[in-house]
Amino acid sequence: MNQQALPLFEIFIRSKRGLDHRHVGSLHAEDCEQALEYARDVYLRRSEGVSIWVVCSSDITASQESDVASFYDPMDDKPYRHATHYKLPKEVDNM
Amino acid sequence: MTENTAQTDLQLDNFEEKVANDQRIEPKDWMPDAFRKTVLRQMSQHAHSEVIGMQPEGNWITRAPTLYRKVVLLAKIQDEGGHGLYLYSAAETLGCSREEMVQALHDGKAKYASIFNYPSLTWADIGMIGWLVDGAAIVNQVSLQRTSYGPYSRAMIRICKEESFHQRQGYEATMVLARGSAEQKAMAQDALNRWWWPSLMMFGPHDSDSAHSGQSMKWKLKRESNDVLRQRFVDQTVPQAEFIGLKIPDKNLKWNEERGQYDFGTINWDEFMQVVSGNGPCNRQRLQHHIQAQQDGQWVRDAMHAYELKRQTREVA
């Protein structure tokens, strides 16, 4: 018997046409095709979606919040990127 | 009837039913070729507009009047570059590569919004671009959030969210000028005089003369007509101009009590056609600059690719 763990797949579901696929969880499977079938069984038993993406977890490169402060730092000191930063008189504020 | 055409009829019914029920069409769905072509043309035009639109604003980065205005302008231009990326990616879902789209732009086969063929002559123009050009773009883009092609609609939602600061910073910058010295106010008025009519042209020809409008409305790629959107822009912008004491350069502009909307003068469509067909003040310059930037950046892409190859060889070894 093959004792090697099956590869892990990340599952994304599009709940409705027009919406983005969203991550819903992960599962083990032999390959993409099988992962797709498992995902249908696990995540779509109650019409939760119209489309599934499966991605091998090892193909995902992820950043870590703690990785590099400079990756995220600059966001906080640039309030001018937000519409609310610009104070307009109330007569024209519905812009 | 052959089996093939029966199949296509069924697919077409299915497609039309989705559109009729306000469902979005997604990349892997069957769609008529003409739909694919139209949405691709529209997304490519829109993407190119975001990117070319960085040029008239980029012209003022080094000459922004204060450090504050400079960082705001940089942040805004950075957004526009990102918006180009969202739209190119949306277009790529239909199997057209970025390289093909850029090549079509360089060959003059793909268009971009003709407003960016006007020069940004003074600092006040930067305010006008935010207030009027982005303002007009937002009116159009808010409507396009409900466009029938899924990836395009999602790109529009993201873009609208980010774009809201663009118009406000433009209006605020204009307000400062309009309330400043006589010279500053005159500069703002001069910029308004030059940007008003091209902004109205951004919505495209009148509904009765618009080549692609009818079919696009039927497919719900366009949700509202050129004239409806243009009117909305005029109605929202005129009070904003009045509030800061600037005068819209249109002697026929008048509130129409009966319609509850502004009447406005005739747009110079000859000028529009001239600019669209390549004879605006900056058409050649804009395209040349884009080609130059593409060429100047080639060594960076080459270097990154060479590094990647080297890295892969090391991994194998």
Short mmCIF file of C-alpha atoms in Angstrom, two decimals:
data_model
loop_
_atom_site.label_atom_id
_atom_site.label_comp_id
_atom_site.label_asym_id
_atom_site.label_seq_id
_atom_site.Cartn_x
_atom_site.Cartn_y
_atom_site.Cartn_z
CA MET A 1 0.00 0.00 0.00
CA ASN A 2 1.22 3.47 -0.88
CA GLN A 3 1.89 5.26 2.38
CA GLN A 4 2.69 8.60 0.79
CA ALA A 5 0.24 11.33 1.70
CA LEU A 6 -1.85 12.56 -1.18
CA PRO A 7 -1.09 16.11 -2.34
CA LEU A 8 -3.14 18.92 -0.90
CA PHE A 9 -5.38 21.08 -3.06
CA GLU A 10 -6.90 24.48 -2.30
CA ILE A 11 -10.53 24.85 -3.34
CA PHE A 12 -12.15 28.03 -4.66
CA ILE A 13 -15.88 28.36 -5.37
CA ARG A 14 -17.74 30.90 -7.46
CA SER A 15 -21.04 31.11 -5.65
CA LYS A 16 -22.79 33.00 -8.43
CA ARG A 17 -22.01 34.22 -11.92
CA GLY A 18 -20.40 37.62 -11.77
CA LEU A 19 -18.68 37.04 -8.42
CA ASP A 20 -15.04 36.14 -7.80
CA HIS A 21 -14.05 32.60 -6.88
CA ARG A 22 -13.49 32.51 -3.11
CA HIS A 23 -11.34 30.21 -1.09
CA VAL A 24 -13.46 27.75 0.85
CA GLY A 25 -10.96 25.17 2.11
CA SER A 26 -8.65 22.39 1.04
CA LEU A 27 -8.60 18.63 0.52
CA HIS A 28 -6.30 15.78 -0.47
CA ALA A 29 -6.57 14.07 -3.83
CA GLU A 30 -4.46 12.12 -6.32
CA ASP A 31 -4.69 14.79 -9.01
CA CYS A 32 -6.59 17.88 -10.16
CA GLU A 33 -9.41 15.93 -11.73
CA GLN A 34 -10.02 13.96 -8.59
CA ALA A 35 -9.72 17.09 -6.46
CA LEU A 36 -12.44 18.64 -8.59
CA GLU A 37 -14.76 15.71 -7.97
CA TYR A 38 -14.02 15.65 -4.25
CA ALA A 39 -14.58 19.40 -4.07
CA ARG A 40 -17.98 18.95 -5.67
CA ASP A 41 -18.85 16.32 -3.08
CA VAL A 42 -17.49 18.27 -0.13
CA TYR A 43 -18.31 21.87 -0.90
CA LEU A 44 -21.24 21.85 -3.33
CA ARG A 45 -23.82 19.63 -1.75
CA ARG A 46 -26.31 22.48 -1.35
CA SER A 47 -25.89 24.47 -4.57
CA GLU A 48 -23.22 26.63 -3.00
CA GLY A 49 -21.69 27.46 -6.34
CA VAL A 50 -21.58 27.36 -10.11
CA SER A 51 -17.86 26.93 -10.66
CA ILE A 52 -14.90 25.37 -8.84
CA TRP A 53 -11.18 26.06 -9.11
CA VAL A 54 -8.69 23.64 -7.63
CA VAL A 55 -5.05 24.62 -7.18
CA CYS A 56 -2.29 22.40 -5.89
CA SER A 57 -1.37 23.95 -2.52
CA SER A 58 2.33 23.63 -3.19
CA ASP A 59 1.87 25.88 -6.26
CA ILE A 60 0.82 28.76 -4.05
CA THR A 61 3.47 31.22 -2.97
CA ALA A 62 2.23 33.21 -0.02
CA SER A 63 3.52 36.24 1.83
CA GLN A 64 3.50 36.27 5.60
CA GLU A 65 2.29 39.15 7.68
CA SER A 66 5.48 38.98 9.70
CA ASP A 67 7.75 38.55 6.67
CA VAL A 68 8.76 42.01 5.64
CA ALA A 69 7.37 45.01 7.40
CA SER A 70 8.11 47.20 4.40
CA PHE A 71 5.73 45.04 2.36
CA TYR A 72 2.76 46.49 4.21
CA ASP A 73 4.08 49.50 6.08
CA PRO A 74 3.58 52.19 3.45
CA MET A 75 -0.19 51.78 3.48
CA ASP A 76 -0.73 53.55 6.78
CA ASP A 77 1.15 56.74 6.08
CA LYS A 78 -0.63 57.51 2.80
CA PRO A 79 -4.08 58.72 3.85
CA TYR A 80 -4.32 60.71 0.62
CA ARG A 81 -5.09 57.47 -1.21
CA HIS A 82 -8.53 57.55 0.39
CA ALA A 83 -11.47 59.62 -0.80
CA THR A 84 -12.34 60.64 2.75
CA HIS A 85 -9.00 62.45 3.02
CA TYR A 86 -10.30 65.27 0.80
CA LYS A 87 -12.59 67.53 2.77
CA LEU A 88 -15.13 69.21 0.53
CA PRO A 89 -17.84 71.69 1.53
CA LYS A 90 -21.17 69.94 2.07
CA GLU A 91 -22.74 71.53 -1.02
CA VAL A 92 -20.44 69.48 -3.26
CA ASP A 93 -19.62 66.57 -1.00
CA ASN A 94 -21.61 63.93 -2.90
CA MET A 95 -18.70 63.35 -5.28
CA MET B 1 -30.38 21.38 -40.10
CA THR B 2 -27.03 19.83 -39.31
CA GLU B 3 -26.17 18.74 -35.82
CA ASN B 4 -23.59 21.49 -35.52
CA THR B 5 -25.92 24.37 -36.18
CA ALA B 6 -28.47 22.85 -33.83
CA GLN B 7 -25.79 22.82 -31.17
CA THR B 8 -24.94 26.47 -31.83
CA ASP B 9 -28.59 27.49 -31.72
CA LEU B 10 -28.89 25.86 -28.34
CA GLN B 11 -25.74 27.58 -27.12
CA LEU B 12 -26.97 30.90 -28.43
CA ASP B 13 -30.34 30.47 -26.67
CA ASN B 14 -28.50 29.62 -23.50
CA PHE B 15 -26.25 32.68 -23.83
CA GLU B 16 -29.15 35.01 -24.55
CA GLU B 17 -31.11 33.66 -21.64
CA LYS B 18 -28.22 34.41 -19.28
CA VAL B 19 -27.99 37.94 -20.59
CA ALA B 20 -31.74 38.42 -20.35
CA ASN B 21 -31.70 37.25 -16.73
CA ASP B 22 -28.92 39.72 -15.87
CA GLN B 23 -26.46 36.92 -15.28
CA ARG B 24 -22.80 37.55 -16.05
CA ILE B 25 -21.01 35.77 -18.87
CA GLU B 26 -17.84 34.11 -17.56
CA PRO B 27 -14.65 33.32 -19.54
CA LYS B 28 -15.33 29.63 -20.16
CA ASP B 29 -18.95 30.13 -21.20
CA TRP B 30 -19.86 29.81 -24.83
CA MET B 31 -20.37 33.25 -26.38
CA PRO B 32 -21.02 34.47 -29.91
CA ASP B 33 -17.85 35.51 -31.74
CA ALA B 34 -19.17 39.02 -32.21
CA PHE B 35 -19.71 39.37 -28.46
CA ARG B 36 -16.20 38.15 -27.76
CA LYS B 37 -14.78 40.59 -30.29
CA THR B 38 -16.78 43.52 -28.95
CA VAL B 39 -16.00 43.00 -25.29
CA LEU B 40 -12.34 42.43 -26.12
CA ARG B 41 -12.20 45.65 -28.13
CA GLN B 42 -13.86 47.56 -25.32
CA MET B 43 -11.59 46.17 -22.58
CA SER B 44 -8.45 46.73 -24.66
CA GLN B 45 -9.53 50.31 -25.40
CA HIS B 46 -10.22 50.87 -21.74
CA ALA B 47 -6.90 49.35 -20.61
CA HIS B 48 -4.91 51.43 -23.11
CA SER B 49 -6.76 54.55 -21.91
CA GLU B 50 -5.67 53.97 -18.33
CA VAL B 51 -2.06 53.60 -19.39
CA ILE B 52 -1.88 56.41 -21.95
CA GLY B 53 -3.80 58.60 -19.48
CA MET B 54 -0.76 58.55 -17.22
CA GLN B 55 1.15 60.74 -19.68
CA PRO B 56 -0.62 64.12 -19.41
CA GLU B 57 -0.50 63.78 -15.61
CA GLY B 58 3.05 62.47 -15.51
CA ASN B 59 4.00 65.69 -17.28
CA TRP B 60 3.43 67.57 -13.99
CA ILE B 61 4.99 65.28 -11.37
CA THR B 62 8.27 67.16 -11.24
CA ARG B 63 6.54 70.53 -11.31
CA ALA B 64 3.75 69.98 -8.81
CA PRO B 65 3.46 73.17 -6.71
CA THR B 66 4.03 71.47 -3.35
CA LEU B 67 5.42 68.21 -2.05
CA TYR B 68 1.90 67.28 -0.91
CA ARG B 69 0.42 67.76 -4.39
CA LYS B 70 3.29 65.74 -5.78
CA VAL B 71 2.70 62.66 -3.61
CA VAL B 72 -1.04 62.82 -4.32
CA LEU B 73 -0.36 62.98 -8.05
CA LEU B 74 2.09 60.09 -7.83
CA ALA B 75 -0.43 57.99 -5.90
CA LYS B 76 -3.10 58.73 -8.48
CA ILE B 77 -0.91 57.89 -11.46
CA GLN B 78 0.15 54.69 -9.72
CA ASP B 79 -3.54 53.79 -9.43
CA GLU B 80 -4.05 54.38 -13.16
CA GLY B 81 -1.22 51.98 -13.96
CA GLY B 82 -2.87 49.40 -11.71
CA HIS B 83 -6.21 49.95 -13.42
CA GLY B 84 -4.56 49.26 -16.76
CA LEU B 85 -3.31 45.99 -15.31
CA TYR B 86 -6.78 44.96 -14.04
CA LEU B 87 -8.23 45.59 -17.48
CA TYR B 88 -5.47 43.89 -19.47
CA SER B 89 -5.91 40.85 -17.22
CA ALA B 90 -9.67 40.89 -17.76
CA ALA B 91 -9.04 41.02 -21.51
CA GLU B 92 -6.56 38.17 -21.28
CA THR B 93 -9.35 35.89 -20.00
CA LEU B 94 -10.54 35.87 -23.61
CA GLY B 95 -7.25 34.49 -24.87
CA CYS B 96 -5.70 37.67 -26.22
CA SER B 97 -2.18 38.24 -24.90
CA ARG B 98 -0.90 41.49 -23.43
CA GLU B 99 1.79 41.61 -26.13
CA GLU B 100 -0.82 41.40 -28.87
CA MET B 101 -2.80 44.24 -27.33
CA VAL B 102 0.22 46.48 -26.94
CA GLN B 103 1.32 45.70 -30.48
CA ALA B 104 -2.14 46.62 -31.78
CA LEU B 105 -1.85 49.92 -29.90
CA HIS B 106 1.55 50.64 -31.42
CA ASP B 107 0.29 49.73 -34.88
CA GLY B 108 -2.57 52.19 -34.47
CA LYS B 109 -5.15 49.39 -34.71
CA ALA B 110 -6.29 49.67 -31.08
CA LYS B 111 -7.68 52.91 -29.73
CA TYR B 112 -7.62 54.70 -26.41
CA ALA B 113 -9.79 57.51 -25.04
CA SER B 114 -9.20 60.49 -27.29
CA ILE B 115 -9.22 62.96 -24.38
CA PHE B 116 -5.64 61.98 -23.59
CA ASN B 117 -4.54 63.46 -26.88
CA TYR B 118 -4.96 66.93 -25.39
CA PRO B 119 -1.94 68.54 -23.71
CA SER B 120 -1.73 69.41 -20.02
CA LEU B 121 -0.45 72.96 -20.33
CA THR B 122 -0.68 74.31 -16.78
CA TRP B 123 -0.95 72.98 -13.24
CA ALA B 124 -4.67 73.76 -13.34
CA ASP B 125 -5.03 71.07 -16.01
CA ILE B 126 -4.12 68.45 -13.42
CA GLY B 127 -7.07 69.58 -11.31
CA MET B 128 -9.33 69.45 -14.38
CA ILE B 129 -8.20 65.95 -15.32
CA GLY B 130 -9.18 64.72 -11.86
CA TRP B 131 -12.40 66.64 -11.58
CA LEU B 132 -13.72 66.42 -15.16
CA VAL B 133 -11.93 63.57 -16.93
CA ASP B 134 -12.02 61.17 -13.99
CA GLY B 135 -15.47 62.49 -13.12
CA ALA B 136 -16.73 61.57 -16.59
CA ALA B 137 -14.90 58.25 -16.47
CA ILE B 138 -16.52 57.44 -13.12
CA VAL B 139 -20.03 58.13 -14.46
CA ASN B 140 -19.28 55.67 -17.24
CA GLN B 141 -17.56 53.13 -15.02
CA VAL B 142 -20.22 53.09 -12.33
CA SER B 143 -22.65 52.10 -15.06
CA LEU B 144 -20.22 49.45 -16.33
CA GLN B 145 -20.05 47.74 -12.95
CA ARG B 146 -23.15 45.93 -14.20
CA THR B 147 -21.72 45.03 -17.60
CA SER B 148 -22.51 41.48 -18.70
CA TYR B 149 -18.95 40.15 -18.99
CA GLY B 150 -17.94 38.94 -15.51
CA PRO B 151 -14.21 39.77 -15.43
CA TYR B 152 -14.87 43.25 -16.89
CA SER B 153 -17.58 43.92 -14.33
CA ARG B 154 -15.34 42.86 -11.45
CA ALA B 155 -12.48 45.03 -12.72
CA MET B 156 -14.90 47.99 -12.86
CA ILE B 157 -16.03 47.44 -9.28
CA ARG B 158 -12.43 47.44 -8.08
CA ILE B 159 -11.56 50.48 -10.18
CA CYS B 160 -14.56 52.54 -9.05
CA LYS B 161 -13.64 51.93 -5.43
CA GLU B 162 -10.12 53.25 -5.97
CA GLU B 163 -11.06 56.00 -8.36
CA SER B 164 -13.26 57.93 -5.95
CA PHE B 165 -10.27 59.82 -4.51
CA HIS B 166 -9.12 60.87 -7.98
CA GLN B 167 -12.06 63.09 -8.67
CA ARG B 168 -12.13 64.57 -5.18
CA GLN B 169 -8.45 65.49 -5.21
CA GLY B 170 -8.93 67.10 -8.63
CA TYR B 171 -11.88 69.16 -7.49
CA GLU B 172 -10.13 70.14 -4.29
CA ALA B 173 -7.03 71.27 -6.19
CA THR B 174 -9.27 73.27 -8.54
CA MET B 175 -11.12 74.80 -5.59
CA VAL B 176 -7.84 76.04 -4.09
CA LEU B 177 -6.95 77.75 -7.37
CA ALA B 178 -10.43 79.20 -7.84
CA ARG B 179 -10.25 80.73 -4.36
CA GLY B 180 -6.69 81.92 -4.76
CA SER B 181 -5.25 85.00 -6.48
CA ALA B 182 -6.81 86.50 -9.61
CA GLU B 183 -4.09 84.83 -11.70
CA GLN B 184 -4.77 81.44 -10.13
CA LYS B 185 -8.48 81.75 -10.71
CA ALA B 186 -7.86 82.77 -14.32
CA MET B 187 -5.63 79.73 -14.77
CA ALA B 188 -8.37 77.45 -13.44
CA GLN B 189 -10.94 79.08 -15.75
CA ASP B 190 -8.62 78.70 -18.75
CA ALA B 191 -8.16 75.00 -17.98
CA LEU B 192 -11.91 74.51 -17.62
CA ASN B 193 -12.42 76.24 -20.96
CA ARG B 194 -10.08 73.80 -22.65
CA TRP B 195 -11.18 70.55 -20.92
CA TRP B 196 -14.96 70.97 -20.75
CA TRP B 197 -15.89 70.03 -24.30
CA PRO B 198 -13.42 67.17 -24.69
CA SER B 199 -14.83 65.78 -21.41
CA LEU B 200 -18.33 65.75 -22.90
CA MET B 201 -16.93 63.99 -25.98
CA MET B 202 -15.62 61.20 -23.75
CA PHE B 203 -19.09 59.65 -23.70
CA GLY B 204 -18.87 59.06 -27.44
CA PRO B 205 -21.17 60.02 -30.30
CA HIS B 206 -24.87 60.70 -29.84
CA ASP B 207 -26.93 57.54 -29.49
CA SER B 208 -28.35 58.05 -32.98
CA ASP B 209 -24.83 58.08 -34.50
CA SER B 210 -23.06 55.51 -32.36
CA ALA B 211 -21.78 52.61 -34.42
CA HIS B 212 -21.62 49.92 -31.75
CA SER B 213 -24.11 51.13 -29.16
CA GLY B 214 -27.27 49.25 -30.17
CA GLN B 215 -25.77 45.78 -30.12
CA SER B 216 -23.75 46.48 -26.96
CA MET B 217 -26.89 47.63 -25.17
CA LYS B 218 -28.69 44.49 -26.31
CA TRP B 219 -25.87 42.36 -24.92
CA LYS B 220 -25.88 44.51 -21.76
CA LEU B 221 -22.19 45.20 -22.25
CA LYS B 222 -23.29 48.82 -22.11
CA ARG B 223 -25.97 49.44 -19.53
CA GLU B 224 -26.84 53.05 -20.31
CA SER B 225 -26.56 55.04 -23.50
CA ASN B 226 -23.91 57.66 -24.32
CA ASP B 227 -26.40 60.52 -24.13
CA VAL B 228 -27.90 59.41 -20.82
CA LEU B 229 -24.45 59.19 -19.23
CA ARG B 230 -23.36 62.52 -20.72
CA GLN B 231 -26.45 64.25 -19.37
CA ARG B 232 -25.81 62.80 -15.91
CA PHE B 233 -22.25 64.16 -15.99
CA VAL B 234 -23.42 67.63 -17.03
CA ASP B 235 -26.11 67.71 -14.35
CA GLN B 236 -23.72 66.77 -11.59
CA THR B 237 -20.82 68.96 -12.73
CA VAL B 238 -22.49 72.31 -13.42
CA PRO B 239 -23.39 72.97 -9.74
CA GLN B 240 -19.84 72.00 -8.76
CA ALA B 241 -18.45 74.64 -11.12
CA GLU B 242 -20.90 77.26 -9.90
CA PHE B 243 -20.00 76.53 -6.30
CA ILE B 244 -16.38 77.56 -6.84
CA GLY B 245 -17.27 80.44 -9.13
CA LEU B 246 -16.00 78.99 -12.40
CA LYS B 247 -17.96 79.41 -15.59
CA ILE B 248 -18.77 76.47 -17.89
CA PRO B 249 -17.78 77.61 -21.41
CA ASP B 250 -21.18 77.04 -23.00
CA LYS B 251 -23.50 79.97 -23.68
CA ASN B 252 -26.39 77.58 -24.34
CA LEU B 253 -26.13 75.92 -20.97
CA LYS B 254 -29.40 76.44 -19.15
CA TRP B 255 -31.45 74.67 -16.49
CA ASN B 256 -34.53 73.14 -18.07
CA GLU B 257 -37.25 73.23 -15.43
CA GLU B 258 -39.53 70.96 -17.39
CA ARG B 259 -36.97 68.20 -17.94
CA GLY B 260 -35.30 68.69 -14.57
CA GLN B 261 -31.97 68.63 -16.42
CA TYR B 262 -29.56 71.06 -18.04
CA ASP B 263 -29.81 71.89 -21.72
CA PHE B 264 -26.40 72.32 -23.26
CA GLY B 265 -24.82 73.42 -26.52
CA THR B 266 -23.76 71.45 -29.57
CA ILE B 267 -20.63 69.36 -29.37
CA ASN B 268 -18.06 69.89 -32.11
CA TRP B 269 -18.06 66.40 -33.56
CA ASP B 270 -15.66 67.38 -36.34
CA GLU B 271 -13.04 68.01 -33.69
CA PHE B 272 -13.89 64.69 -32.05
CA MET B 273 -13.48 62.81 -35.34
CA GLN B 274 -10.21 64.59 -36.04
CA VAL B 275 -8.78 63.57 -32.67
CA VAL B 276 -10.10 60.00 -32.90
CA SER B 277 -8.57 59.56 -36.33
CA GLY B 278 -5.13 60.59 -35.12
CA ASN B 279 -4.99 64.34 -35.67
CA GLY B 280 -5.40 65.64 -32.13
CA PRO B 281 -2.74 67.88 -30.59
CA CYS B 282 -0.75 65.01 -28.99
CA ASN B 283 -1.67 61.75 -30.75
CA ARG B 284 1.75 61.10 -32.23
CA GLN B 285 3.55 62.16 -29.06
CA ARG B 286 1.46 59.86 -26.84
CA LEU B 287 2.06 56.81 -29.00
CA GLN B 288 5.72 57.60 -29.56
CA HIS B 289 6.25 57.96 -25.83
CA HIS B 290 4.61 54.61 -25.15
CA ILE B 291 6.74 52.87 -27.78
CA GLN B 292 9.86 54.54 -26.41
CA ALA B 293 9.05 53.52 -22.82
CA GLN B 294 8.47 49.96 -24.00
CA GLN B 295 11.85 49.92 -25.74
CA ASP B 296 13.68 51.62 -22.88
CA GLY B 297 12.37 49.04 -20.44
CA GLN B 298 13.36 46.05 -22.55
CA TRP B 299 16.75 45.60 -20.85
CA VAL B 300 15.03 45.26 -17.47
CA ARG B 301 12.77 42.48 -18.72
CA ASP B 302 15.75 40.81 -20.43
CA ALA B 303 17.80 40.98 -17.24
CA MET B 304 14.98 39.53 -15.14
CA HIS B 305 14.51 36.71 -17.61
CA ALA B 306 18.24 35.93 -17.71
CA TYR B 307 18.32 35.86 -13.92
CA GLU B 308 15.36 33.49 -13.81
CA LEU B 309 17.06 31.14 -16.28
CA LYS B 310 20.22 31.18 -14.19
CA ARG B 311 18.23 30.44 -11.03
CA GLN B 312 16.48 27.49 -12.67
CA THR B 313 19.80 26.05 -13.89
CA ARG B 314 21.18 26.28 -10.35
CA GLU B 315 18.15 24.51 -8.93
CA VAL B 316 18.61 21.61 -11.35
CA ALA B 317 22.34 21.36 -10.59
#
